[in-house]
CSV table of C-alpha atoms in Angstrom, one decimal:
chain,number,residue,atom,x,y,z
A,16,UNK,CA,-10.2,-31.4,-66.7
A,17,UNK,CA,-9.9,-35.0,-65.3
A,18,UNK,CA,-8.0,-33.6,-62.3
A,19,UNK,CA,-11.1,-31.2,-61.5
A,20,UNK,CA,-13.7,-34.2,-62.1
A,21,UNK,CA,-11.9,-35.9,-59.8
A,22,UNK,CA,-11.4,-33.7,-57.3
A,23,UNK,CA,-15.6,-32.5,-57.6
A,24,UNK,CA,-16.1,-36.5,-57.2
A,25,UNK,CA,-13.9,-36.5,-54.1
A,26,UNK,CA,-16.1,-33.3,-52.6
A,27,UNK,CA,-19.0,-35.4,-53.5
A,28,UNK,CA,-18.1,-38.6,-51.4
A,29,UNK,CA,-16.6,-36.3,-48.7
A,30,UNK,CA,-20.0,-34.7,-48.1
A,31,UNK,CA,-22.7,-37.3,-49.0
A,32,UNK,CA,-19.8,-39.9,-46.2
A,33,UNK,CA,-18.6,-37.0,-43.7
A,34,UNK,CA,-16.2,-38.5,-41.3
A,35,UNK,CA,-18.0,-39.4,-38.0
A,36,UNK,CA,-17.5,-35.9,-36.2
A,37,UNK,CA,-16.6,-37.2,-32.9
A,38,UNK,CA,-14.4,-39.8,-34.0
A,39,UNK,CA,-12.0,-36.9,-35.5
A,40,UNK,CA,-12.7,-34.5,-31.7
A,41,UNK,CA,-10.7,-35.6,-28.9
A,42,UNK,CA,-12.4,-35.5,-25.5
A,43,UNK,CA,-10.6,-32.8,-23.0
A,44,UNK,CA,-10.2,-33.9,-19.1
A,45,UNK,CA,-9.0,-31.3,-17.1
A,46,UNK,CA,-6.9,-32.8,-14.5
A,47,UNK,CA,-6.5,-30.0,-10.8
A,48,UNK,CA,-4.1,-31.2,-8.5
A,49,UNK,CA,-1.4,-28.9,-6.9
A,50,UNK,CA,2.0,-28.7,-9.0
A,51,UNK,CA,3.7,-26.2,-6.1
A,52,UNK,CA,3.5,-25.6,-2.9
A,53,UNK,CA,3.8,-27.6,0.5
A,54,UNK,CA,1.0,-30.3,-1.3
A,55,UNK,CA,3.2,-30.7,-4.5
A,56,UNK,CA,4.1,-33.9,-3.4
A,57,UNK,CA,0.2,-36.2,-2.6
A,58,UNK,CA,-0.4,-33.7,-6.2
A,59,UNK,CA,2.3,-35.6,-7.7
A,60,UNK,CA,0.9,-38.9,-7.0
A,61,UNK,CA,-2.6,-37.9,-7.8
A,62,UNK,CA,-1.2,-37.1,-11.4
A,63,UNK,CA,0.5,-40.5,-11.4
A,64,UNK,CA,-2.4,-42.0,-10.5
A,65,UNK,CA,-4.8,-40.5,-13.2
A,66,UNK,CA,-2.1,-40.8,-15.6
A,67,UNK,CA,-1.5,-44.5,-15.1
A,68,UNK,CA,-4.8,-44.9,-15.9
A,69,UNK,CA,-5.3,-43.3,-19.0
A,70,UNK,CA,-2.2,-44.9,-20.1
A,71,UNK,CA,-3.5,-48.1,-19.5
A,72,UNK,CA,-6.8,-47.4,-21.4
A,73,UNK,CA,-4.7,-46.3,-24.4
A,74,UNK,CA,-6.1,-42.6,-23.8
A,75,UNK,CA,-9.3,-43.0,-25.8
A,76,UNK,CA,-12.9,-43.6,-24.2
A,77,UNK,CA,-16.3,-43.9,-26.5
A,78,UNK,CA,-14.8,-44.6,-29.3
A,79,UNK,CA,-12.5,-41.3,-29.6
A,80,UNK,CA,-8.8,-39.6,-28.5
A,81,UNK,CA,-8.8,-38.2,-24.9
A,82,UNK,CA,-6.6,-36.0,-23.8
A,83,UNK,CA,-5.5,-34.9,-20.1
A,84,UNK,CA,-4.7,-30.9,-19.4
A,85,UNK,CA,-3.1,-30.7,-15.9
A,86,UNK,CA,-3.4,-27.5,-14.1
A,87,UNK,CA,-2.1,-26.3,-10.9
A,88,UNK,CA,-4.5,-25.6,-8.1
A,89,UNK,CA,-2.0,-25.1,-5.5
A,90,UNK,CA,-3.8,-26.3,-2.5
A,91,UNK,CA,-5.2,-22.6,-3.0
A,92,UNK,CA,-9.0,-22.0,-3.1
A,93,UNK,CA,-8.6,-18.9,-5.1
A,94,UNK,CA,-5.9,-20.1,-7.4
A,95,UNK,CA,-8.5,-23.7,-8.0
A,96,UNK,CA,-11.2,-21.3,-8.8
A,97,UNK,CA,-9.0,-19.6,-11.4
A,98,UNK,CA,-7.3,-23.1,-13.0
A,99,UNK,CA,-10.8,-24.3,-13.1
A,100,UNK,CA,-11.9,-21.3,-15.3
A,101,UNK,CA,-9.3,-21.3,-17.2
A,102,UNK,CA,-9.2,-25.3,-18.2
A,103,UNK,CA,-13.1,-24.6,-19.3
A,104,UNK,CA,-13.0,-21.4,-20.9
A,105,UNK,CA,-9.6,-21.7,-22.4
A,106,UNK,CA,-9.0,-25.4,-22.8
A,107,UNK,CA,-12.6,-25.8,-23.7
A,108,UNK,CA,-12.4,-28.8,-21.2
A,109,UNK,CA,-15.6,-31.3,-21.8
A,110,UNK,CA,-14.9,-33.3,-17.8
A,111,UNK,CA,-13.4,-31.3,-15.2
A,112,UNK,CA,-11.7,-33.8,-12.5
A,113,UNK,CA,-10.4,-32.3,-8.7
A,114,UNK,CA,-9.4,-30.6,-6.9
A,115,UNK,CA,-7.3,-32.9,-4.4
A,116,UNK,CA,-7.3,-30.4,-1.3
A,117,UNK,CA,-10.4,-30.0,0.7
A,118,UNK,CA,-10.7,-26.3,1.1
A,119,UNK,CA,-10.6,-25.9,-3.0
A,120,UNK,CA,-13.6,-28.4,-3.3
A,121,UNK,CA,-16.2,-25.7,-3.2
A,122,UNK,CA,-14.6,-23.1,-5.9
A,123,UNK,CA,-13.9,-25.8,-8.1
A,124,UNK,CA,-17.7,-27.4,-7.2
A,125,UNK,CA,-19.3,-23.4,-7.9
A,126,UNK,CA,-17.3,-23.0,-11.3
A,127,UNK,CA,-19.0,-26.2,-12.7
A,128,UNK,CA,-22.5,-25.2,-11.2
A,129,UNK,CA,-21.9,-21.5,-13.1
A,130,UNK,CA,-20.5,-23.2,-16.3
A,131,UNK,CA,-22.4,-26.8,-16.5
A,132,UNK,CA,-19.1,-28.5,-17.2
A,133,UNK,CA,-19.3,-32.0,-14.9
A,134,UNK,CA,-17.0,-32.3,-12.4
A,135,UNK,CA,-15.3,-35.8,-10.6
A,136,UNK,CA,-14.3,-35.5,-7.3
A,137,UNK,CA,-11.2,-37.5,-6.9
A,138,UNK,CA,-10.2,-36.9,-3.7
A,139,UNK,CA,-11.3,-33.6,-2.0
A,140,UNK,CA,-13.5,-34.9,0.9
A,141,UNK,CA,-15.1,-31.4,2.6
A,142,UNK,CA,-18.4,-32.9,3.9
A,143,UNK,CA,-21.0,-30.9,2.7
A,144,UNK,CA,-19.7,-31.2,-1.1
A,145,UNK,CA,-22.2,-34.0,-0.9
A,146,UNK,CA,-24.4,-33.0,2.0
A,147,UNK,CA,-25.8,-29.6,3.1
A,148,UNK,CA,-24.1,-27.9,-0.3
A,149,UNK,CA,-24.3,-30.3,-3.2
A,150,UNK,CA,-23.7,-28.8,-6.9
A,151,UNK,CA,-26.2,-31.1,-9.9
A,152,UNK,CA,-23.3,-31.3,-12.0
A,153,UNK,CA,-20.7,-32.6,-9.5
A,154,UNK,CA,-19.8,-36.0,-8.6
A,155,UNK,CA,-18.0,-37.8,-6.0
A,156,UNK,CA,-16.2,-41.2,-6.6
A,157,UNK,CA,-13.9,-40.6,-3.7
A,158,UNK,CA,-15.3,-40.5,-0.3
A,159,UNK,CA,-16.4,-37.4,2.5
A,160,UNK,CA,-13.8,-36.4,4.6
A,161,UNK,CA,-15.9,-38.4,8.1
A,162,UNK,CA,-17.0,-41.6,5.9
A,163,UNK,CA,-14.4,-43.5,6.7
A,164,UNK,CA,-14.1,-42.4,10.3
A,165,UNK,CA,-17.6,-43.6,11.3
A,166,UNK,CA,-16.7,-47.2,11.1
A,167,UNK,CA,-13.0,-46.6,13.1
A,168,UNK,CA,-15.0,-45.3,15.7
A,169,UNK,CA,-17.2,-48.1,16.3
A,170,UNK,CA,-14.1,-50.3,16.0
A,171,UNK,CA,-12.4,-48.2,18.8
A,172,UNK,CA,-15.0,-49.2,21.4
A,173,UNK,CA,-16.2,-53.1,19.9
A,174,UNK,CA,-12.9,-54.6,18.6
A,175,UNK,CA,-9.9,-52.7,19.9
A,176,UNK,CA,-12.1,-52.2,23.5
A,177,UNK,CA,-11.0,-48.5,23.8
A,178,UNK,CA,-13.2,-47.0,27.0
A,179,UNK,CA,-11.8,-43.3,27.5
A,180,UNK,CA,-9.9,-42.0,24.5
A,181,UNK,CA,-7.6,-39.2,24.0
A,182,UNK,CA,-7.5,-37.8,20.0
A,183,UNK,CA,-5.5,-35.7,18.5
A,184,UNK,CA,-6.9,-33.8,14.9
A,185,UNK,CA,-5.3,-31.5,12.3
A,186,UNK,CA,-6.9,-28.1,13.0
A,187,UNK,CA,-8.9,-27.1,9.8
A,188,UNK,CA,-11.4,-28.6,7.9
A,189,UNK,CA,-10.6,-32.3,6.8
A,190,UNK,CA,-9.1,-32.9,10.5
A,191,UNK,CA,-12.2,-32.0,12.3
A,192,UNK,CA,-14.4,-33.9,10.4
A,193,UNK,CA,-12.8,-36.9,10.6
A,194,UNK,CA,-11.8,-36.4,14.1
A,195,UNK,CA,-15.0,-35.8,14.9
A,196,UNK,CA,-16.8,-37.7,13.0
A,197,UNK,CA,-14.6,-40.7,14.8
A,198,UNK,CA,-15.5,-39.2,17.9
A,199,UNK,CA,-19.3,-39.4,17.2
A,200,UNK,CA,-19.2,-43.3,16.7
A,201,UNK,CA,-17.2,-44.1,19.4
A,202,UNK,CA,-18.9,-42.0,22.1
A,203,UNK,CA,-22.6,-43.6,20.6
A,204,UNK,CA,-20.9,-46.8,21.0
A,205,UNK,CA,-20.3,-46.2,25.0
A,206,UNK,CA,-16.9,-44.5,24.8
A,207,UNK,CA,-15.9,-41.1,26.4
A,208,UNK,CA,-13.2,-38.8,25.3
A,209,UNK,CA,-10.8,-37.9,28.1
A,210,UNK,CA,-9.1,-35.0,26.1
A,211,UNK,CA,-9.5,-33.6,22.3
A,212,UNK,CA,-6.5,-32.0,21.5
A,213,UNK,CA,-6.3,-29.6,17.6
A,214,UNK,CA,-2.6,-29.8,16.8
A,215,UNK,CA,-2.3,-26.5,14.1
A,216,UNK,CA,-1.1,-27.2,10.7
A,217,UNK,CA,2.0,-27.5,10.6
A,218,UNK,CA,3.0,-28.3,14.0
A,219,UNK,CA,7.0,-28.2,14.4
A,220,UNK,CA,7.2,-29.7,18.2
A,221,UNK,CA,4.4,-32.1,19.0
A,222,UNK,CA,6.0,-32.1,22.7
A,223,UNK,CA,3.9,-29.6,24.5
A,224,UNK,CA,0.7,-31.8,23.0
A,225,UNK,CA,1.7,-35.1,24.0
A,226,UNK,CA,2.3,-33.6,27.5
A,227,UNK,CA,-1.2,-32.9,27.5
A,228,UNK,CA,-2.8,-36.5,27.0
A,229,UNK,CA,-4.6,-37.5,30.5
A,230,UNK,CA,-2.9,-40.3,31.9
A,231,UNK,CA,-6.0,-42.4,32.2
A,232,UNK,CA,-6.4,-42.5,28.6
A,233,UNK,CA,-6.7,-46.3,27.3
A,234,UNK,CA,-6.5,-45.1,23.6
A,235,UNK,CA,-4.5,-42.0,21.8
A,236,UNK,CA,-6.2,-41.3,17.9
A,237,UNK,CA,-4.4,-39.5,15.5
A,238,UNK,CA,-5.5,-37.7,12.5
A,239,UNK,CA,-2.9,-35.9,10.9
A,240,UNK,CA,-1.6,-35.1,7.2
A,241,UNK,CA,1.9,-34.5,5.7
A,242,UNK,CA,5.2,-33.9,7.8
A,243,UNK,CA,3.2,-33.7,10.9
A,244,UNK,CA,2.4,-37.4,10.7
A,245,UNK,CA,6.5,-37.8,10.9
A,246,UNK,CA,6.5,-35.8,13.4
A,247,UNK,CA,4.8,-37.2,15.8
A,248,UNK,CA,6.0,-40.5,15.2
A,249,UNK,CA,9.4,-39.8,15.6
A,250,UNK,CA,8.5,-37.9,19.2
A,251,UNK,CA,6.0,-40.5,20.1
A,252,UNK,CA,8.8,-43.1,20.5
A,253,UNK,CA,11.8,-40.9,21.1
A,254,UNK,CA,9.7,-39.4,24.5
A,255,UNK,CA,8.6,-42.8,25.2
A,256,UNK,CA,5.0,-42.6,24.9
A,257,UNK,CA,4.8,-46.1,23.4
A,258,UNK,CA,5.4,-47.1,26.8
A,259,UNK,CA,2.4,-45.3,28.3
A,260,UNK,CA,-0.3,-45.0,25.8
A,261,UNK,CA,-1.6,-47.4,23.1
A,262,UNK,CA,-1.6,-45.0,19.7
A,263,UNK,CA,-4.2,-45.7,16.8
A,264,UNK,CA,-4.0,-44.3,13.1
A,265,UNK,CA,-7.5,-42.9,12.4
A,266,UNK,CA,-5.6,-41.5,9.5
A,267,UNK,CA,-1.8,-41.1,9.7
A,268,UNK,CA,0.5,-44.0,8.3
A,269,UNK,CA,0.0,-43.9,4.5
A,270,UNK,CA,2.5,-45.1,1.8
A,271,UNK,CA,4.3,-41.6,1.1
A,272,UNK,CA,4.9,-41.6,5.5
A,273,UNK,CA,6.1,-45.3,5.7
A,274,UNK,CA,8.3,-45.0,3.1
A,275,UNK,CA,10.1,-42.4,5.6
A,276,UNK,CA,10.0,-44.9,9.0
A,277,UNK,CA,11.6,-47.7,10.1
A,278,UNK,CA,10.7,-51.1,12.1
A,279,UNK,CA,8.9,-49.5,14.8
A,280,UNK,CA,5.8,-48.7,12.6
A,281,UNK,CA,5.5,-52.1,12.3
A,282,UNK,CA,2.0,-53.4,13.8
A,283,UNK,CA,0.6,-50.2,14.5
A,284,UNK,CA,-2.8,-49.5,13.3
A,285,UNK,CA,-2.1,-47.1,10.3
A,286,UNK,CA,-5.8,-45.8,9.2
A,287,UNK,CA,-9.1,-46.3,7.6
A,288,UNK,CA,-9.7,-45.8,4.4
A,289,UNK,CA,-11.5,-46.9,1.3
A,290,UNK,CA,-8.6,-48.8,-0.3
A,291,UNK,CA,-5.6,-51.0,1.5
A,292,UNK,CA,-2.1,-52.3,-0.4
A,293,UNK,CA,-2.8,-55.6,1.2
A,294,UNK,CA,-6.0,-55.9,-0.4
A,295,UNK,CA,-5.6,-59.8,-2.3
A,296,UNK,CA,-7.9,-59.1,-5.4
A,297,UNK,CA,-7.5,-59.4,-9.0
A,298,UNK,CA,-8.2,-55.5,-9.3
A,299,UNK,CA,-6.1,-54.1,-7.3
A,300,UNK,CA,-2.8,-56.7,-7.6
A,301,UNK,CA,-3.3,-55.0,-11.1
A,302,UNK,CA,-3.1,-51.6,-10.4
A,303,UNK,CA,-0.3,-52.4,-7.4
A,304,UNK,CA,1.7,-54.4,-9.9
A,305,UNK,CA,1.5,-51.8,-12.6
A,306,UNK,CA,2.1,-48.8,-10.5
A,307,UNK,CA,5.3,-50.1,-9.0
A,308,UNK,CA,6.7,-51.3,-12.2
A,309,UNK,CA,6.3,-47.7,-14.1
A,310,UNK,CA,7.6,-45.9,-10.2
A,311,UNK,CA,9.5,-47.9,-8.3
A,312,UNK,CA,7.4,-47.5,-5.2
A,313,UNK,CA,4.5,-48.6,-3.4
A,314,UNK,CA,1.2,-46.3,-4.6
A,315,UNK,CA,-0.5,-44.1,-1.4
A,316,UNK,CA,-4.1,-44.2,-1.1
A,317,UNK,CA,-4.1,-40.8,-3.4
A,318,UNK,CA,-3.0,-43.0,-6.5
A,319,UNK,CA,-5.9,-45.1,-6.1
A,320,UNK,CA,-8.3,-42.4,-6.1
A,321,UNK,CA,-7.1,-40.5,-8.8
A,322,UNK,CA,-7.4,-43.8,-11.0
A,323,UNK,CA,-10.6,-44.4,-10.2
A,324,UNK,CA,-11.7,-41.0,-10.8
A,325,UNK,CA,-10.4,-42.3,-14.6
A,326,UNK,CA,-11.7,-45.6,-14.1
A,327,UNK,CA,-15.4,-43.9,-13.7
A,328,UNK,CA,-15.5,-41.1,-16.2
A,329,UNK,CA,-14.3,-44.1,-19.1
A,330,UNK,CA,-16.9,-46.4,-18.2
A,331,UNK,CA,-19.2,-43.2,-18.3
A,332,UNK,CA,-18.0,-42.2,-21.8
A,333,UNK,CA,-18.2,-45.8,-22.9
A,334,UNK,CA,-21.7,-46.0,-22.2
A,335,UNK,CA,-23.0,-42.7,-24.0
A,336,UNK,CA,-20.6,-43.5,-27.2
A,337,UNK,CA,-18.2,-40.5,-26.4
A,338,UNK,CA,-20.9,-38.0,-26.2
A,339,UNK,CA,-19.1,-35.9,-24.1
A,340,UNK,CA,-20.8,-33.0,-25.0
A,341,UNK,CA,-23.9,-34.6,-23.9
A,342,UNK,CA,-23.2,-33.1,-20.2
A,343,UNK,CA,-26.9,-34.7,-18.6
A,344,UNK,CA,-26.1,-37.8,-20.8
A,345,UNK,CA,-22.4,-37.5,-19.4
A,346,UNK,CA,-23.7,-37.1,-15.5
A,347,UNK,CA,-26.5,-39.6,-16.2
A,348,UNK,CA,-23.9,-42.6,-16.6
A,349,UNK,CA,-21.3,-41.9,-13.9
A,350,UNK,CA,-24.9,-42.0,-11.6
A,351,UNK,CA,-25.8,-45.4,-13.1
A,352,UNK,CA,-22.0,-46.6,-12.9
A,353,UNK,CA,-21.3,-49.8,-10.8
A,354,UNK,CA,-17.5,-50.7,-10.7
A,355,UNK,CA,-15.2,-52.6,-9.3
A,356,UNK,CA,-11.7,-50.4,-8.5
A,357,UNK,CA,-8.6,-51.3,-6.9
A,358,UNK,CA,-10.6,-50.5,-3.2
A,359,UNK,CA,-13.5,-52.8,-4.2
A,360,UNK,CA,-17.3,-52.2,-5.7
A,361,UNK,CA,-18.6,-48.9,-5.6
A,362,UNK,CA,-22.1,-46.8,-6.5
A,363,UNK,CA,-23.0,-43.7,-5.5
A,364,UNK,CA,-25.7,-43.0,-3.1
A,365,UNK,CA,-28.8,-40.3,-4.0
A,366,UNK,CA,-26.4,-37.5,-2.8
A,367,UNK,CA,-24.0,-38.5,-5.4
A,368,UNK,CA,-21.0,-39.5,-2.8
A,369,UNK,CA,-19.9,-43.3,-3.5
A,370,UNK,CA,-21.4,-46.1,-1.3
A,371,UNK,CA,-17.9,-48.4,-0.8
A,372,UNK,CA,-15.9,-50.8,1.7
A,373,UNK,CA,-13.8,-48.6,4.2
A,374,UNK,CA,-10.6,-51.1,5.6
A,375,UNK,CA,-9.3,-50.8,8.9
A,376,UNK,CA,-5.7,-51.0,8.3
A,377,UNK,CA,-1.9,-51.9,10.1
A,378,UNK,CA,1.0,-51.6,8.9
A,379,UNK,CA,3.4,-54.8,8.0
A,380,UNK,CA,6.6,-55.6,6.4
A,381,UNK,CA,6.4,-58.0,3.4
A,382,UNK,CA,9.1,-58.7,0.6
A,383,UNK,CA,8.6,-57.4,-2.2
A,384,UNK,CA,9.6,-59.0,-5.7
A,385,UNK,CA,10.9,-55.8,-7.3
A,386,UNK,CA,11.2,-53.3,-4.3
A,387,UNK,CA,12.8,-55.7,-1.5
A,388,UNK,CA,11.8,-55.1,2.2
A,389,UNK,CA,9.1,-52.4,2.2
A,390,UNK,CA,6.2,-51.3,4.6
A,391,UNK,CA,2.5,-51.6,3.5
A,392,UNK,CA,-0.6,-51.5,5.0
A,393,UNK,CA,-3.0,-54.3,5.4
A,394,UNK,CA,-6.5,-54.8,6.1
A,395,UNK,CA,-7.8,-56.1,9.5
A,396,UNK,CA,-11.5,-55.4,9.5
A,397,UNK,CA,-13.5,-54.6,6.5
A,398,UNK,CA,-16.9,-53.0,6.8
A,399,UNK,CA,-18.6,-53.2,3.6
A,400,UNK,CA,-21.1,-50.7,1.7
A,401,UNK,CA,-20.6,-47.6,3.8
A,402,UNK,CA,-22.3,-45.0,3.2
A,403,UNK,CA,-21.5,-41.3,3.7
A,404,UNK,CA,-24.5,-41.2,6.5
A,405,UNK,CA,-23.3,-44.3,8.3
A,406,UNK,CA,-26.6,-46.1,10.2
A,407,UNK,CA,-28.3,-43.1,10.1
A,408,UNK,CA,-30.5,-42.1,7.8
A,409,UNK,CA,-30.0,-39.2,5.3
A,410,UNK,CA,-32.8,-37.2,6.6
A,411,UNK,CA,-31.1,-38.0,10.5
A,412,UNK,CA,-27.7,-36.8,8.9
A,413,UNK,CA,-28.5,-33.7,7.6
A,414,UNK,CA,-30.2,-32.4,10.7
A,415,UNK,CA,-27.7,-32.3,12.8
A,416,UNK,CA,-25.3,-30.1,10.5
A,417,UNK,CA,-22.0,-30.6,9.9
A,418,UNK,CA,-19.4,-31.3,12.3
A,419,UNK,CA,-17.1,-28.7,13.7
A,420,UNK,CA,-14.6,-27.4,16.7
């Protein structure tokens, strides 16, 4: 009889002090990045990235557990759309955050418009994600795919005094908008283009292309991804071209590529981009410091933004209490966010794509305390608070369309 008091005096306290229902719930992140495939590798480092992170905030935000679910989106649009499903309806995932490769943006973006389930866009930069196509319930902490190339155009003309430029642009979707998007600055600066050459993607021999360059070009741009980037380099020098032609990284030279070259990198402008290894702030000689002690290697610019993606859905939860069920509450807060990442201060515009510093970089060779000689990139210009629309204004953006071939 004592034993049943008891226990009807435990059931008593239990319900009239009920244990704080989210404090108990853990908060599910579903994490797409690709796993397989030729894009395994930048979805490796993306994981790493988003990973360190959590780590480092103990995996809990708002006052309860979080936990990551990984899926594998494969650099495929159909098999994003499917993982995406899947982490919401299966994993009951509260934050959806991805994909990294552009073309998967838009399934991803369309499952969260179709479900409600709030998705952080941590790297995938297809334009009108935040433009011309824009889903309520997705967000982009990254940066679009010609953000960063507005200001490298201008610098083109003003600071590197290009006059009559040849480029050279992956052939799909990210590669002509930066391209182009580089072109549009430079040629409203004064410049002219004296040859615009798509190199496929892949492209085993870039011989036949280099031929091509005009010989009165004063400046060749590239803006390639993956092996192609090696590629090129290697046949650049090994054809000579370094005599004849001054070559610029619009974006080519990242951490994952110099890793693979040798001296003759050295110097060379590298890219433009939101974040730079050579940044000297408190925030980033953090995240550098802590991502080559757990790896062993210098971080690429993919790390970064898969951190930050982290970095802004904590300081969301944080300031709703963990009401991640809350979506509007949830969507509300990463709006309002203002933080300071690795790259710098960041907000996001009215069109929900982040408002940020974009670094014109080269690449140097520094000693490093744990990894010995290594190559990094460093900053050389800095244009601060860029916008996704550049100087013009958003109404001036959107009616000219998007850019393409």
């Amino acid at each position: 009889k004592l034993g049943i008091a008891l226990l009807a005096c435990l059931g008593v306290m239990i319900i009239l002090n009920p244990p704080p229902a989210q404090a108990q719930q853990e908060i599910r992140i579903g994490f797409l990045a690709p796993a397989t495939g030729s894009m395994a590798r930048p979805g490796e480092e993306a994981r790493m990235g988003f990973d360190l992170f959590w780590e480092q905030a103990g995996y809990r935000a708002g006052g309860r557990p979080v936990r990551v679910i990984h899926a594998d989106e494969q650099c495929n649009p159909d098999v994003g759309m499917n993982q995406a499903r899947r982490l919401v309806h299966s994993e009951k995932v509260h934050i959806l955050v991805g994909p990294l490769c552009g073309h998967v943006g838009k399934p991803v973006a369309q499952v969260s418009a179709e479900t409600g389930v709030p998705l952080l866009i941590y790297l995938s930069g297809a334009d009108d994600l935040t433009k011309w196509n824009r889903v309520p319930t997705a967000i982009r902490p990254a940066m679009s795919s010609s953000q960063d190339a507005h200001p490298f155009g201008e610098w083109l003309y003003h600071e590197a005094g290009a006059r009559n430029a040849t480029f050279i642009g992956q052939d799909y979707t990210f590669g002509q908008e930066k391209t182009l998007g580089a072109v549009a600055t430079f040629t409203g600066a004064g410049g002219k283009v004296a040859k615009l050459i798509w190199a496929p993607l892949p492209t085993n021999d870039y011989g036949p292309l280099l031929a091509g360059i005009p010989a009165n070009s004063d400046a060749v741009v590239v803006c390639l991804v993956g092996t192609d980037r090696l590629r090129l380099f290697e046949q650049w020098f090994d054809f000579g071209y370094n005599r004849r032609f001054k070559i610029y990284g619009l974006h080519w030279l990242q951490a994952d590529a110099l890793q693979e070259l040798d001296d003759r990198a050295v110097g060379l402008i590298s890219q433009a981009l939101p974040w730079c290894h050579g940044l000297d702030t408190p925030e980033n000689k953090a995240f550098m410091d802590a991502f080559v002690k757990k790896h062993r290697k210098i971080p690429s610019y993919i790390v970064e933004m898969a951190y930050t993606s982290g970095l802004y859905a904590k300081t969301a939860l944080d300031a709703i209490q963990g009401k991640a069920e809350d979506r509007k509450a949830f969507l509300d807060a990463v709006r309002k966010a203002k933080v300071t990442a690795p790259r710098g201060p960041m907000r996001l515009d009215e069109y929900d794509n982040t408002v940020q510093n974009v670094y014109i970089q080269k690449v140097e060779k520094m000693k490093h305390p744990i990894l010995g000689d290594v190559l990094i990139n460093v900053p050389v210009k800095t244009y601060k608070d860029v916008s996704q629309f550049w100087k013009w204004t958003p109404k001036e953006y959107l009616a000219r369309g998007p850019y393409k071939r």
